[in-house]
């Protein structure tokens, strides 16, 4: 009986060669670079951001606005409240590049110092709504049930009220004690709903992930799961919206000051100067354009920053 599995014999003058694996080049083709640790979401976002010109442009605009708000003396040594009626509506001169307004105050100094009130209102109002909206939205999204239903209906009620209209009505309560903090409080009370809705939706989506289920199976408490796993992985859309909201609140403060119900007249602000410049619009329109330009550039910087950060944190946008 013959063995069918027997290997065929080689002829004496023939040699049998078997190529080594390395000679085939498969190792180089299938090699995976594993020398470095994988980057986090924020590491990938920063890698994408630093390649975007809009990121550096918006960052420069925000930096200049923050420097004007924090250190106005770096830009001018003129008192914005010092006015000379003899220089009313006078044009630019040495040390006063923007000229003077109707009261004889230096326009350049008022534009520089006007950034402080607007930026402070924007920053503190954004912090207020971010903390409040994130807390309410996280509770609604994580707990669910009737608590989510009640909070959602409250959010719907506040969402139906226009922010600026509500601020105009409630600022009448502070007619005799108007300040930066009263404006921040009113804007914060009616501005938290959007962040709450975003946080609620993000938390509801994140709590379905496998790592959350694994934490529950290991006996982790609800508070630990929420603060250690869910919220850290839900911050991207919150930060993006907060960046854009900062510009929105700056515009809201300027609108209230323009209407005369925002910051008091003794506080230098862009909205107040725009309102005061209406009487000189025909004769000296530049009096209005300077504070309006400072407002527009600052808000533009925050909106552009929000757009580029959103694109950087969106995996689909990074692939495009």
PDB file of C-alpha atoms in Angstrom:
ATOM      1  CA  UNK A   1       0.000   0.000   0.000  1.00  0.00           C
ATOM      2  CA  UNK A   2       1.433   3.301  -1.075  1.00  0.00           C
ATOM      3  CA  UNK A   3       1.431   6.369   1.103  1.00  0.00           C
ATOM      4  CA  UNK A   4      -0.367   9.200  -0.784  1.00  0.00           C
ATOM      5  CA  UNK A   5       0.859  11.842   1.613  1.00  0.00           C
ATOM      6  CA  UNK A   6       4.483  11.083   0.839  1.00  0.00           C
ATOM      7  CA  UNK A   7       6.381  14.178  -0.340  1.00  0.00           C
ATOM      8  CA  UNK A   8       7.697  14.078  -3.866  1.00  0.00           C
ATOM      9  CA  UNK A   9      11.415  13.533  -3.999  1.00  0.00           C
ATOM     10  CA  UNK A  10      13.608  16.276  -5.438  1.00  0.00           C
ATOM     11  CA  UNK A  11      15.897  15.541  -8.307  1.00  0.00           C
ATOM     12  CA  UNK A  12      19.548  15.363  -7.295  1.00  0.00           C
ATOM     13  CA  UNK A  13      20.565  18.343  -9.403  1.00  0.00           C
ATOM     14  CA  UNK A  14      17.666  20.563  -8.218  1.00  0.00           C
ATOM     15  CA  UNK A  15      17.737  22.649  -5.038  1.00  0.00           C
ATOM     16  CA  UNK A  16      14.658  23.678  -3.102  1.00  0.00           C
ATOM     17  CA  UNK A  17      14.692  27.286  -1.793  1.00  0.00           C
ATOM     18  CA  UNK A  18      12.218  28.816   0.695  1.00  0.00           C
ATOM     19  CA  UNK A  19      12.281  32.601   0.957  1.00  0.00           C
ATOM     20  CA  UNK A  20      12.634  34.104   4.411  1.00  0.00           C
ATOM     21  CA  UNK A  21       9.764  36.188   5.766  1.00  0.00           C
ATOM     22  CA  UNK A  22      11.900  39.305   5.962  1.00  0.00           C
ATOM     23  CA  UNK A  23      12.831  39.015   2.285  1.00  0.00           C
ATOM     24  CA  UNK A  24       9.165  39.183   1.321  1.00  0.00           C
ATOM     25  CA  UNK A  25       8.771  42.620   2.981  1.00  0.00           C
ATOM     26  CA  UNK A  26       5.562  41.684   4.757  1.00  0.00           C
ATOM     27  CA  UNK A  27       6.895  42.823   8.094  1.00  0.00           C
ATOM     28  CA  UNK A  28       7.415  46.349   6.826  1.00  0.00           C
ATOM     29  CA  UNK A  29       3.990  46.401   5.193  1.00  0.00           C
ATOM     30  CA  UNK A  30       2.093  45.160   8.244  1.00  0.00           C
ATOM     31  CA  UNK A  31       4.140  47.062  10.824  1.00  0.00           C
ATOM     32  CA  UNK A  32       2.175  49.302  13.179  1.00  0.00           C
ATOM     33  CA  UNK A  33       3.796  52.270  14.849  1.00  0.00           C
ATOM     34  CA  UNK A  34       3.286  51.773  18.544  1.00  0.00           C
ATOM     35  CA  UNK A  35       6.185  53.727  19.960  1.00  0.00           C
ATOM     36  CA  UNK A  36       4.065  56.593  21.255  1.00  0.00           C
ATOM     37  CA  UNK A  37       0.956  56.579  23.403  1.00  0.00           C
ATOM     38  CA  UNK A  38      -2.331  57.414  21.623  1.00  0.00           C
ATOM     39  CA  UNK A  39      -3.342  61.050  21.904  1.00  0.00           C
ATOM     40  CA  UNK A  40      -6.448  62.127  23.762  1.00  0.00           C
ATOM     41  CA  UNK A  41      -9.345  63.973  22.184  1.00  0.00           C
ATOM     42  CA  UNK A  42      -7.902  67.299  23.328  1.00  0.00           C
ATOM     43  CA  UNK A  43      -4.455  66.350  22.036  1.00  0.00           C
ATOM     44  CA  UNK A  44      -5.899  65.614  18.618  1.00  0.00           C
ATOM     45  CA  UNK A  45      -7.909  68.849  18.794  1.00  0.00           C
ATOM     46  CA  UNK A  46      -4.818  70.917  19.592  1.00  0.00           C
ATOM     47  CA  UNK A  47      -2.935  69.238  16.738  1.00  0.00           C
ATOM     48  CA  UNK A  48      -5.737  70.313  14.402  1.00  0.00           C
ATOM     49  CA  UNK A  49      -6.178  73.794  15.895  1.00  0.00           C
ATOM     50  CA  UNK A  50      -2.588  74.911  15.538  1.00  0.00           C
ATOM     51  CA  UNK A  51      -2.792  74.297  11.791  1.00  0.00           C
ATOM     52  CA  UNK A  52      -5.825  76.578  11.362  1.00  0.00           C
ATOM     53  CA  UNK A  53      -5.114  80.253  10.556  1.00  0.00           C
ATOM     54  CA  UNK A  54      -8.533  81.217  11.948  1.00  0.00           C
ATOM     55  CA  UNK A  55      -7.489  79.855  15.338  1.00  0.00           C
ATOM     56  CA  UNK A  56      -4.520  82.215  15.537  1.00  0.00           C
ATOM     57  CA  UNK A  57      -6.513  85.168  14.193  1.00  0.00           C
ATOM     58  CA  UNK A  58      -9.353  84.671  16.686  1.00  0.00           C
ATOM     59  CA  UNK A  59      -6.855  84.010  19.470  1.00  0.00           C
ATOM     60  CA  UNK A  60      -5.102  87.304  18.690  1.00  0.00           C
ATOM     61  CA  UNK A  61      -8.393  89.227  18.756  1.00  0.00           C
ATOM     62  CA  UNK A  62      -9.358  87.638  22.083  1.00  0.00           C
ATOM     63  CA  UNK A  63      -5.902  88.289  23.538  1.00  0.00           C
ATOM     64  CA  UNK A  64      -6.012  91.982  22.610  1.00  0.00           C
ATOM     65  CA  UNK A  65      -9.521  92.360  24.054  1.00  0.00           C
ATOM     66  CA  UNK A  66      -8.508  90.658  27.310  1.00  0.00           C
ATOM     67  CA  UNK A  67      -5.370  92.783  27.590  1.00  0.00           C
ATOM     68  CA  UNK A  68      -7.421  95.952  27.091  1.00  0.00           C
ATOM     69  CA  UNK A  69      -9.843  94.807  29.772  1.00  0.00           C
ATOM     70  CA  UNK A  70      -7.179  93.774  32.290  1.00  0.00           C
ATOM     71  CA  UNK A  71      -4.428  96.301  31.595  1.00  0.00           C
ATOM     72  CA  UNK A  72      -5.848  99.354  29.780  1.00  0.00           C
ATOM     73  CA  UNK A  73      -2.883 101.459  30.891  1.00  0.00           C
ATOM     74  CA  UNK A  74      -0.720  99.456  28.467  1.00  0.00           C
ATOM     75  CA  UNK A  75      -2.566 101.111  25.589  1.00  0.00           C
ATOM     76  CA  UNK A  76      -3.241 104.634  26.866  1.00  0.00           C
ATOM     77  CA  UNK A  77      -2.475 106.858  29.838  1.00  0.00           C
ATOM     78  CA  UNK A  78      -5.416 109.208  29.231  1.00  0.00           C
ATOM     79  CA  UNK A  79      -8.321 109.254  31.674  1.00  0.00           C
ATOM     80  CA  UNK A  80     -11.437 108.288  29.677  1.00  0.00           C
ATOM     81  CA  UNK A  81     -13.637 110.370  31.986  1.00  0.00           C
ATOM     82  CA  UNK A  82     -11.599 113.553  31.571  1.00  0.00           C
ATOM     83  CA  UNK A  83     -13.421 115.804  29.100  1.00  0.00           C
ATOM     84  CA  UNK A  84     -12.839 119.312  27.736  1.00  0.00           C
ATOM     85  CA  UNK A  85     -15.811 120.982  26.113  1.00  0.00           C
ATOM     86  CA  UNK A  86     -13.456 123.189  24.143  1.00  0.00           C
ATOM     87  CA  UNK A  87     -12.427 120.061  22.194  1.00  0.00           C
ATOM     88  CA  UNK A  88     -15.956 118.918  21.456  1.00  0.00           C
ATOM     89  CA  UNK A  89     -16.056 116.909  18.199  1.00  0.00           C
ATOM     90  CA  UNK A  90     -12.418 117.833  17.496  1.00  0.00           C
ATOM     91  CA  UNK A  91     -10.495 115.636  15.093  1.00  0.00           C
ATOM     92  CA  UNK A  92      -7.440 113.471  15.748  1.00  0.00           C
ATOM     93  CA  UNK A  93      -4.314 115.053  17.167  1.00  0.00           C
ATOM     94  CA  UNK A  94      -1.077 113.946  18.767  1.00  0.00           C
ATOM     95  CA  UNK A  95      -1.812 111.490  21.583  1.00  0.00           C
ATOM     96  CA  UNK A  96      -5.493 111.319  20.607  1.00  0.00           C
ATOM     97  CA  UNK A  97      -5.647 109.274  17.369  1.00  0.00           C
ATOM     98  CA  UNK A  98      -9.456 108.949  17.281  1.00  0.00           C
ATOM     99  CA  UNK A  99     -10.290 112.536  18.183  1.00  0.00           C
ATOM    100  CA  UNK A 100     -12.892 113.631  20.741  1.00  0.00           C
ATOM    101  CA  UNK A 101     -16.601 113.048  21.258  1.00  0.00           C
ATOM    102  CA  UNK A 102     -19.288 115.656  21.810  1.00  0.00           C
ATOM    103  CA  UNK A 103     -18.359 116.055  25.487  1.00  0.00           C
ATOM    104  CA  UNK A 104     -14.689 116.501  24.618  1.00  0.00           C
ATOM    105  CA  UNK A 105     -13.583 113.080  25.934  1.00  0.00           C
ATOM    106  CA  UNK A 106     -10.822 111.151  24.218  1.00  0.00           C
ATOM    107  CA  UNK A 107     -12.472 108.494  22.033  1.00  0.00           C
ATOM    108  CA  UNK A 108      -9.422 106.222  21.896  1.00  0.00           C
ATOM    109  CA  UNK A 109      -9.183 106.056  25.699  1.00  0.00           C
ATOM    110  CA  UNK A 110     -12.902 105.321  25.997  1.00  0.00           C
ATOM    111  CA  UNK A 111     -12.649 102.511  23.434  1.00  0.00           C
ATOM    112  CA  UNK A 112      -9.771 100.940  25.389  1.00  0.00           C
ATOM    113  CA  UNK A 113     -11.440 101.265  28.799  1.00  0.00           C
ATOM    114  CA  UNK A 114     -14.820 100.264  27.391  1.00  0.00           C
ATOM    115  CA  UNK A 115     -13.487  96.741  26.829  1.00  0.00           C
ATOM    116  CA  UNK A 116     -13.299  96.138  30.580  1.00  0.00           C
ATOM    117  CA  UNK A 117     -17.025  96.300  31.290  1.00  0.00           C
ATOM    118  CA  UNK A 118     -18.033  94.357  28.185  1.00  0.00           C
ATOM    119  CA  UNK A 119     -15.470  91.569  28.588  1.00  0.00           C
ATOM    120  CA  UNK A 120     -16.120  91.216  32.337  1.00  0.00           C
ATOM    121  CA  UNK A 121     -19.853  90.883  31.763  1.00  0.00           C
ATOM    122  CA  UNK A 122     -19.241  88.331  29.012  1.00  0.00           C
ATOM    123  CA  UNK A 123     -16.815  86.225  31.073  1.00  0.00           C
ATOM    124  CA  UNK A 124     -18.797  86.151  34.325  1.00  0.00           C
ATOM    125  CA  UNK A 125     -22.144  85.641  32.599  1.00  0.00           C
ATOM    126  CA  UNK A 126     -20.649  82.726  30.659  1.00  0.00           C
ATOM    127  CA  UNK A 127     -19.257  81.173  33.846  1.00  0.00           C
ATOM    128  CA  UNK A 128     -22.646  81.609  35.520  1.00  0.00           C
ATOM    129  CA  UNK A 129     -24.649  79.939  32.760  1.00  0.00           C
ATOM    130  CA  UNK A 130     -22.045  77.215  32.182  1.00  0.00           C
ATOM    131  CA  UNK A 131     -22.026  76.088  35.825  1.00  0.00           C
ATOM    132  CA  UNK A 132     -25.793  76.379  36.268  1.00  0.00           C
ATOM    133  CA  UNK A 133     -26.750  74.908  32.897  1.00  0.00           C
ATOM    134  CA  UNK A 134     -24.257  72.044  33.135  1.00  0.00           C
ATOM    135  CA  UNK A 135     -25.445  71.078  36.623  1.00  0.00           C
ATOM    136  CA  UNK A 136     -29.144  71.127  35.699  1.00  0.00           C
ATOM    137  CA  UNK A 137     -28.643  69.390  32.365  1.00  0.00           C
ATOM    138  CA  UNK A 138     -26.406  66.694  33.868  1.00  0.00           C
ATOM    139  CA  UNK A 139     -28.960  65.879  36.566  1.00  0.00           C
ATOM    140  CA  UNK A 140     -31.794  65.695  34.055  1.00  0.00           C
ATOM    141  CA  UNK A 141     -29.858  63.568  31.592  1.00  0.00           C
ATOM    142  CA  UNK A 142     -28.358  61.142  34.095  1.00  0.00           C
ATOM    143  CA  UNK A 143     -31.245  60.618  36.506  1.00  0.00           C
ATOM    144  CA  UNK A 144     -34.026  60.568  33.907  1.00  0.00           C
ATOM    145  CA  UNK A 145     -37.588  59.654  34.815  1.00  0.00           C
ATOM    146  CA  UNK A 146     -39.964  62.229  36.245  1.00  0.00           C
ATOM    147  CA  UNK A 147     -37.061  64.468  37.308  1.00  0.00           C
ATOM    148  CA  UNK A 148     -35.974  64.739  33.678  1.00  0.00           C
ATOM    149  CA  UNK A 149     -39.557  65.479  32.638  1.00  0.00           C
ATOM    150  CA  UNK A 150     -39.973  68.284  35.188  1.00  0.00           C
ATOM    151  CA  UNK A 151     -36.587  69.866  34.379  1.00  0.00           C
ATOM    152  CA  UNK A 152     -37.253  69.604  30.639  1.00  0.00           C
ATOM    153  CA  UNK A 153     -40.561  71.464  30.994  1.00  0.00           C
ATOM    154  CA  UNK A 154     -38.842  74.184  33.055  1.00  0.00           C
ATOM    155  CA  UNK A 155     -36.168  74.470  30.354  1.00  0.00           C
ATOM    156  CA  UNK A 156     -38.871  74.788  27.696  1.00  0.00           C
ATOM    157  CA  UNK A 157     -40.524  77.641  29.634  1.00  0.00           C
ATOM    158  CA  UNK A 158     -37.264  79.587  29.963  1.00  0.00           C
ATOM    159  CA  UNK A 159     -36.311  78.796  26.363  1.00  0.00           C
ATOM    160  CA  UNK A 160     -39.531  80.383  25.118  1.00  0.00           C
ATOM    161  CA  UNK A 161     -38.557  83.742  26.677  1.00  0.00           C
ATOM    162  CA  UNK A 162     -36.169  85.822  24.503  1.00  0.00           C
ATOM    163  CA  UNK A 163     -32.976  86.621  26.402  1.00  0.00           C
ATOM    164  CA  UNK A 164     -32.793  90.308  25.540  1.00  0.00           C
ATOM    165  CA  UNK A 165     -36.494  90.929  26.194  1.00  0.00           C
ATOM    166  CA  UNK A 166     -36.291  89.251  29.604  1.00  0.00           C
ATOM    167  CA  UNK A 167     -33.149  91.229  30.448  1.00  0.00           C
ATOM    168  CA  UNK A 168     -34.848  94.522  29.510  1.00  0.00           C
ATOM    169  CA  UNK A 169     -37.819  93.751  31.759  1.00  0.00           C
ATOM    170  CA  UNK A 170     -35.862  92.490  34.770  1.00  0.00           C
ATOM    171  CA  UNK A 171     -33.181  95.183  34.630  1.00  0.00           C
ATOM    172  CA  UNK A 172     -35.931  97.582  35.724  1.00  0.00           C
ATOM    173  CA  UNK A 173     -35.642  95.921  39.130  1.00  0.00           C
ATOM    174  CA  UNK A 174     -32.086  97.283  39.421  1.00  0.00           C
ATOM    175  CA  UNK A 175     -32.840 100.801  38.224  1.00  0.00           C
ATOM    176  CA  UNK A 176     -31.240 102.355  41.321  1.00  0.00           C
ATOM    177  CA  UNK A 177     -28.438  99.800  41.785  1.00  0.00           C
ATOM    178  CA  UNK A 178     -27.262  98.914  38.304  1.00  0.00           C
ATOM    179  CA  UNK A 179     -23.764  97.434  38.102  1.00  0.00           C
ATOM    180  CA  UNK A 180     -21.764  94.800  36.254  1.00  0.00           C
ATOM    181  CA  UNK A 181     -23.005  92.155  38.701  1.00  0.00           C
ATOM    182  CA  UNK A 182     -26.666  92.986  38.221  1.00  0.00           C
ATOM    183  CA  UNK A 183     -26.247  92.656  34.444  1.00  0.00           C
ATOM    184  CA  UNK A 184     -24.395  89.338  34.920  1.00  0.00           C
ATOM    185  CA  UNK A 185     -27.148  88.043  37.215  1.00  0.00           C
ATOM    186  CA  UNK A 186     -29.989  88.895  34.836  1.00  0.00           C
ATOM    187  CA  UNK A 187     -28.217  87.515  31.766  1.00  0.00           C
ATOM    188  CA  UNK A 188     -27.268  84.368  33.672  1.00  0.00           C
ATOM    189  CA  UNK A 189     -30.776  83.679  34.969  1.00  0.00           C
ATOM    190  CA  UNK A 190     -32.192  83.608  31.436  1.00  0.00           C
ATOM    191  CA  UNK A 191     -29.154  82.379  29.511  1.00  0.00           C
ATOM    192  CA  UNK A 192     -28.512  78.937  30.997  1.00  0.00           C
ATOM    193  CA  UNK A 193     -31.194  76.981  29.133  1.00  0.00           C
ATOM    194  CA  UNK A 194     -29.243  76.317  25.924  1.00  0.00           C
ATOM    195  CA  UNK A 195     -26.261  74.843  27.757  1.00  0.00           C
ATOM    196  CA  UNK A 196     -28.645  72.788  29.919  1.00  0.00           C
ATOM    197  CA  UNK A 197     -30.261  71.264  26.823  1.00  0.00           C
ATOM    198  CA  UNK A 198     -26.878  70.522  25.237  1.00  0.00           C
ATOM    199  CA  UNK A 199     -25.570  68.947  28.458  1.00  0.00           C
ATOM    200  CA  UNK A 200     -28.720  66.854  28.916  1.00  0.00           C
ATOM    201  CA  UNK A 201     -28.489  65.395  25.419  1.00  0.00           C
ATOM    202  CA  UNK A 202     -24.756  64.722  25.684  1.00  0.00           C
ATOM    203  CA  UNK A 203     -25.075  63.056  29.104  1.00  0.00           C
ATOM    204  CA  UNK A 204     -27.956  60.863  27.900  1.00  0.00           C
ATOM    205  CA  UNK A 205     -25.796  59.695  24.997  1.00  0.00           C
ATOM    206  CA  UNK A 206     -22.615  59.215  27.040  1.00  0.00           C
ATOM    207  CA  UNK A 207     -24.206  57.186  29.830  1.00  0.00           C
ATOM    208  CA  UNK A 208     -24.979  54.438  27.293  1.00  0.00           C
ATOM    209  CA  UNK A 209     -21.285  53.833  26.606  1.00  0.00           C
ATOM    210  CA  UNK A 210     -19.638  50.562  27.589  1.00  0.00           C
ATOM    211  CA  UNK A 211     -17.182  52.099  30.052  1.00  0.00           C
ATOM    212  CA  UNK A 212     -20.109  53.510  32.034  1.00  0.00           C
ATOM    213  CA  UNK A 213     -21.730  50.077  32.125  1.00  0.00           C
ATOM    214  CA  UNK A 214     -18.411  48.587  33.257  1.00  0.00           C
ATOM    215  CA  UNK A 215     -18.125  51.145  36.065  1.00  0.00           C
ATOM    216  CA  UNK A 216     -21.627  50.283  37.249  1.00  0.00           C
ATOM    217  CA  UNK A 217     -20.815  46.585  37.251  1.00  0.00           C
ATOM    218  CA  UNK A 218     -17.735  47.272  39.372  1.00  0.00           C
ATOM    219  CA  UNK A 219     -19.912  48.961  41.989  1.00  0.00           C
ATOM    220  CA  UNK A 220     -19.005  52.614  41.343  1.00  0.00           C
ATOM    221  CA  UNK A 221     -21.402  55.128  42.866  1.00  0.00           C
ATOM    222  CA  UNK A 222     -23.644  57.302  40.714  1.00  0.00           C
ATOM    223  CA  UNK A 223     -21.822  60.494  41.673  1.00  0.00           C
ATOM    224  CA  UNK A 224     -18.445  58.950  40.801  1.00  0.00           C
ATOM    225  CA  UNK A 225     -19.722  57.757  37.444  1.00  0.00           C
ATOM    226  CA  UNK A 226     -21.230  61.152  36.673  1.00  0.00           C
ATOM    227  CA  UNK A 227     -18.257  63.300  37.669  1.00  0.00           C
ATOM    228  CA  UNK A 228     -15.402  60.954  36.711  1.00  0.00           C
ATOM    229  CA  UNK A 229     -16.665  59.341  33.524  1.00  0.00           C
ATOM    230  CA  UNK A 230     -19.713  61.051  32.025  1.00  0.00           C
ATOM    231  CA  UNK A 231     -19.055  64.779  32.488  1.00  0.00           C
ATOM    232  CA  UNK A 232     -15.370  64.696  31.431  1.00  0.00           C
ATOM    233  CA  UNK A 233     -16.449  63.014  28.191  1.00  0.00           C
ATOM    234  CA  UNK A 234     -19.299  65.489  27.651  1.00  0.00           C
ATOM    235  CA  UNK A 235     -17.376  68.747  27.929  1.00  0.00           C
ATOM    236  CA  UNK A 236     -16.551  69.271  24.238  1.00  0.00           C
ATOM    237  CA  UNK A 237     -19.954  70.627  23.073  1.00  0.00           C
ATOM    238  CA  UNK A 238     -20.327  72.578  26.335  1.00  0.00           C
ATOM    239  CA  UNK A 239     -17.015  74.377  25.842  1.00  0.00           C
ATOM    240  CA  UNK A 240     -17.813  75.142  22.215  1.00  0.00           C
ATOM    241  CA  UNK A 241     -21.190  76.665  23.074  1.00  0.00           C
ATOM    242  CA  UNK A 242     -19.747  78.571  26.046  1.00  0.00           C
ATOM    243  CA  UNK A 243     -17.152  80.183  23.770  1.00  0.00           C
ATOM    244  CA  UNK A 244     -19.817  81.398  21.371  1.00  0.00           C
ATOM    245  CA  UNK A 245     -22.083  82.454  24.264  1.00  0.00           C
ATOM    246  CA  UNK A 246     -19.381  84.764  25.582  1.00  0.00           C
ATOM    247  CA  UNK A 247     -19.688  86.865  22.452  1.00  0.00           C
ATOM    248  CA  UNK A 248     -23.495  86.755  22.694  1.00  0.00           C
ATOM    249  CA  UNK A 249     -23.433  88.090  26.257  1.00  0.00           C
ATOM    250  CA  UNK A 250     -21.069  90.898  25.273  1.00  0.00           C
ATOM    251  CA  UNK A 251     -23.567  91.942  22.595  1.00  0.00           C
ATOM    252  CA  UNK A 252     -26.430  91.663  25.104  1.00  0.00           C
ATOM    253  CA  UNK A 253     -24.629  93.942  27.575  1.00  0.00           C
ATOM    254  CA  UNK A 254     -23.920  96.475  24.831  1.00  0.00           C
ATOM    255  CA  UNK A 255     -27.589  96.369  23.787  1.00  0.00           C
ATOM    256  CA  UNK A 256     -28.773  97.000  27.344  1.00  0.00           C
ATOM    257  CA  UNK A 257     -26.307  99.861  27.804  1.00  0.00           C
ATOM    258  CA  UNK A 258     -27.350 101.295  24.434  1.00  0.00           C
ATOM    259  CA  UNK A 259     -30.965 101.361  25.634  1.00  0.00           C
ATOM    260  CA  UNK A 260     -29.909 103.057  28.863  1.00  0.00           C
ATOM    261  CA  UNK A 261     -30.926 100.199  31.171  1.00  0.00           C
ATOM    262  CA  UNK A 262     -27.637  98.312  31.339  1.00  0.00           C
ATOM    263  CA  UNK A 263     -24.540  99.684  33.009  1.00  0.00           C
ATOM    264  CA  UNK A 264     -24.786 103.107  34.671  1.00  0.00           C
ATOM    265  CA  UNK A 265     -23.560 106.168  32.804  1.00  0.00           C
ATOM    266  CA  UNK A 266     -20.475 106.528  35.011  1.00  0.00           C
ATOM    267  CA  UNK A 267     -19.163 103.161  33.751  1.00  0.00           C
ATOM    268  CA  UNK A 268     -17.336 103.390  30.425  1.00  0.00           C
ATOM    269  CA  UNK A 269     -18.785 100.813  28.024  1.00  0.00           C
ATOM    270  CA  UNK A 270     -19.027 100.350  24.288  1.00  0.00           C
ATOM    271  CA  UNK A 271     -22.816 100.205  24.355  1.00  0.00           C
ATOM    272  CA  UNK A 272     -23.068 103.485  26.237  1.00  0.00           C
ATOM    273  CA  UNK A 273     -20.642 105.232  23.870  1.00  0.00           C
ATOM    274  CA  UNK A 274     -22.543 103.939  20.826  1.00  0.00           C
ATOM    275  CA  UNK A 275     -25.743 105.342  22.307  1.00  0.00           C
ATOM    276  CA  UNK A 276     -24.116 108.710  23.026  1.00  0.00           C
ATOM    277  CA  UNK A 277     -22.690 108.888  19.500  1.00  0.00           C
ATOM    278  CA  UNK A 278     -26.114 108.844  17.834  1.00  0.00           C
ATOM    279  CA  UNK A 279     -26.419 112.639  18.021  1.00  0.00           C
ATOM    280  CA  UNK A 280     -23.150 113.051  16.108  1.00  0.00           C
ATOM    281  CA  UNK A 281     -23.804 110.450  13.440  1.00  0.00           C
ATOM    282  CA  UNK A 282     -24.333 113.013  10.663  1.00  0.00           C
ATOM    283  CA  UNK A 283     -21.413 115.265  11.511  1.00  0.00           C
ATOM    284  CA  UNK A 284     -18.835 112.783  12.903  1.00  0.00           C
ATOM    285  CA  UNK A 285     -19.866 109.176  12.133  1.00  0.00           C
ATOM    286  CA  UNK A 286     -16.440 107.932  13.226  1.00  0.00           C
ATOM    287  CA  UNK A 287     -17.441 108.623  16.832  1.00  0.00           C
ATOM    288  CA  UNK A 288     -19.862 105.716  16.557  1.00  0.00           C
ATOM    289  CA  UNK A 289     -17.684 103.493  14.382  1.00  0.00           C
ATOM    290  CA  UNK A 290     -14.778 103.283  16.852  1.00  0.00           C
ATOM    291  CA  UNK A 291     -16.633 101.737  19.823  1.00  0.00           C
ATOM    292  CA  UNK A 292     -18.765  99.695  17.433  1.00  0.00           C
ATOM    293  CA  UNK A 293     -15.587  98.408  15.781  1.00  0.00           C
ATOM    294  CA  UNK A 294     -14.146  97.338  19.127  1.00  0.00           C
ATOM    295  CA  UNK A 295     -17.392  95.513  19.914  1.00  0.00           C
ATOM    296  CA  UNK A 296     -17.551  93.795  16.524  1.00  0.00           C
ATOM    297  CA  UNK A 297     -13.931  92.628  16.545  1.00  0.00           C
ATOM    298  CA  UNK A 298     -14.187  91.245  20.078  1.00  0.00           C
ATOM    299  CA  UNK A 299     -17.408  89.349  19.391  1.00  0.00           C
ATOM    300  CA  UNK A 300     -16.010  88.132  16.063  1.00  0.00           C
ATOM    301  CA  UNK A 301     -12.964  86.731  17.852  1.00  0.00           C
ATOM    302  CA  UNK A 302     -15.060  84.633  20.248  1.00  0.00           C
ATOM    303  CA  UNK A 303     -17.405  83.406  17.519  1.00  0.00           C
ATOM    304  CA  UNK A 304     -14.508  82.384  15.266  1.00  0.00           C
ATOM    305  CA  UNK A 305     -12.849  80.630  18.192  1.00  0.00           C
ATOM    306  CA  UNK A 306     -16.032  78.697  18.880  1.00  0.00           C
ATOM    307  CA  UNK A 307     -16.250  77.631  15.230  1.00  0.00           C
ATOM    308  CA  UNK A 308     -12.666  76.377  14.974  1.00  0.00           C
ATOM    309  CA  UNK A 309     -12.850  74.587  18.329  1.00  0.00           C
ATOM    310  CA  UNK A 310     -16.072  72.878  17.240  1.00  0.00           C
ATOM    311  CA  UNK A 311     -14.442  71.711  14.010  1.00  0.00           C
ATOM    312  CA  UNK A 312     -11.365  70.466  15.868  1.00  0.00           C
ATOM    313  CA  UNK A 313     -13.423  68.462  18.363  1.00  0.00           C
ATOM    314  CA  UNK A 314     -15.564  66.922  15.607  1.00  0.00           C
ATOM    315  CA  UNK A 315     -13.845  63.739  14.340  1.00  0.00           C
ATOM    316  CA  UNK A 316     -15.650  63.965  10.989  1.00  0.00           C
ATOM    317  CA  UNK A 317     -14.474  67.550  10.515  1.00  0.00           C
ATOM    318  CA  UNK A 318     -10.854  66.537  11.221  1.00  0.00           C
ATOM    319  CA  UNK A 319     -10.989  63.962   8.415  1.00  0.00           C
ATOM    320  CA  UNK A 320     -12.193  66.444   5.825  1.00  0.00           C
TER     321      UNK A 320
END
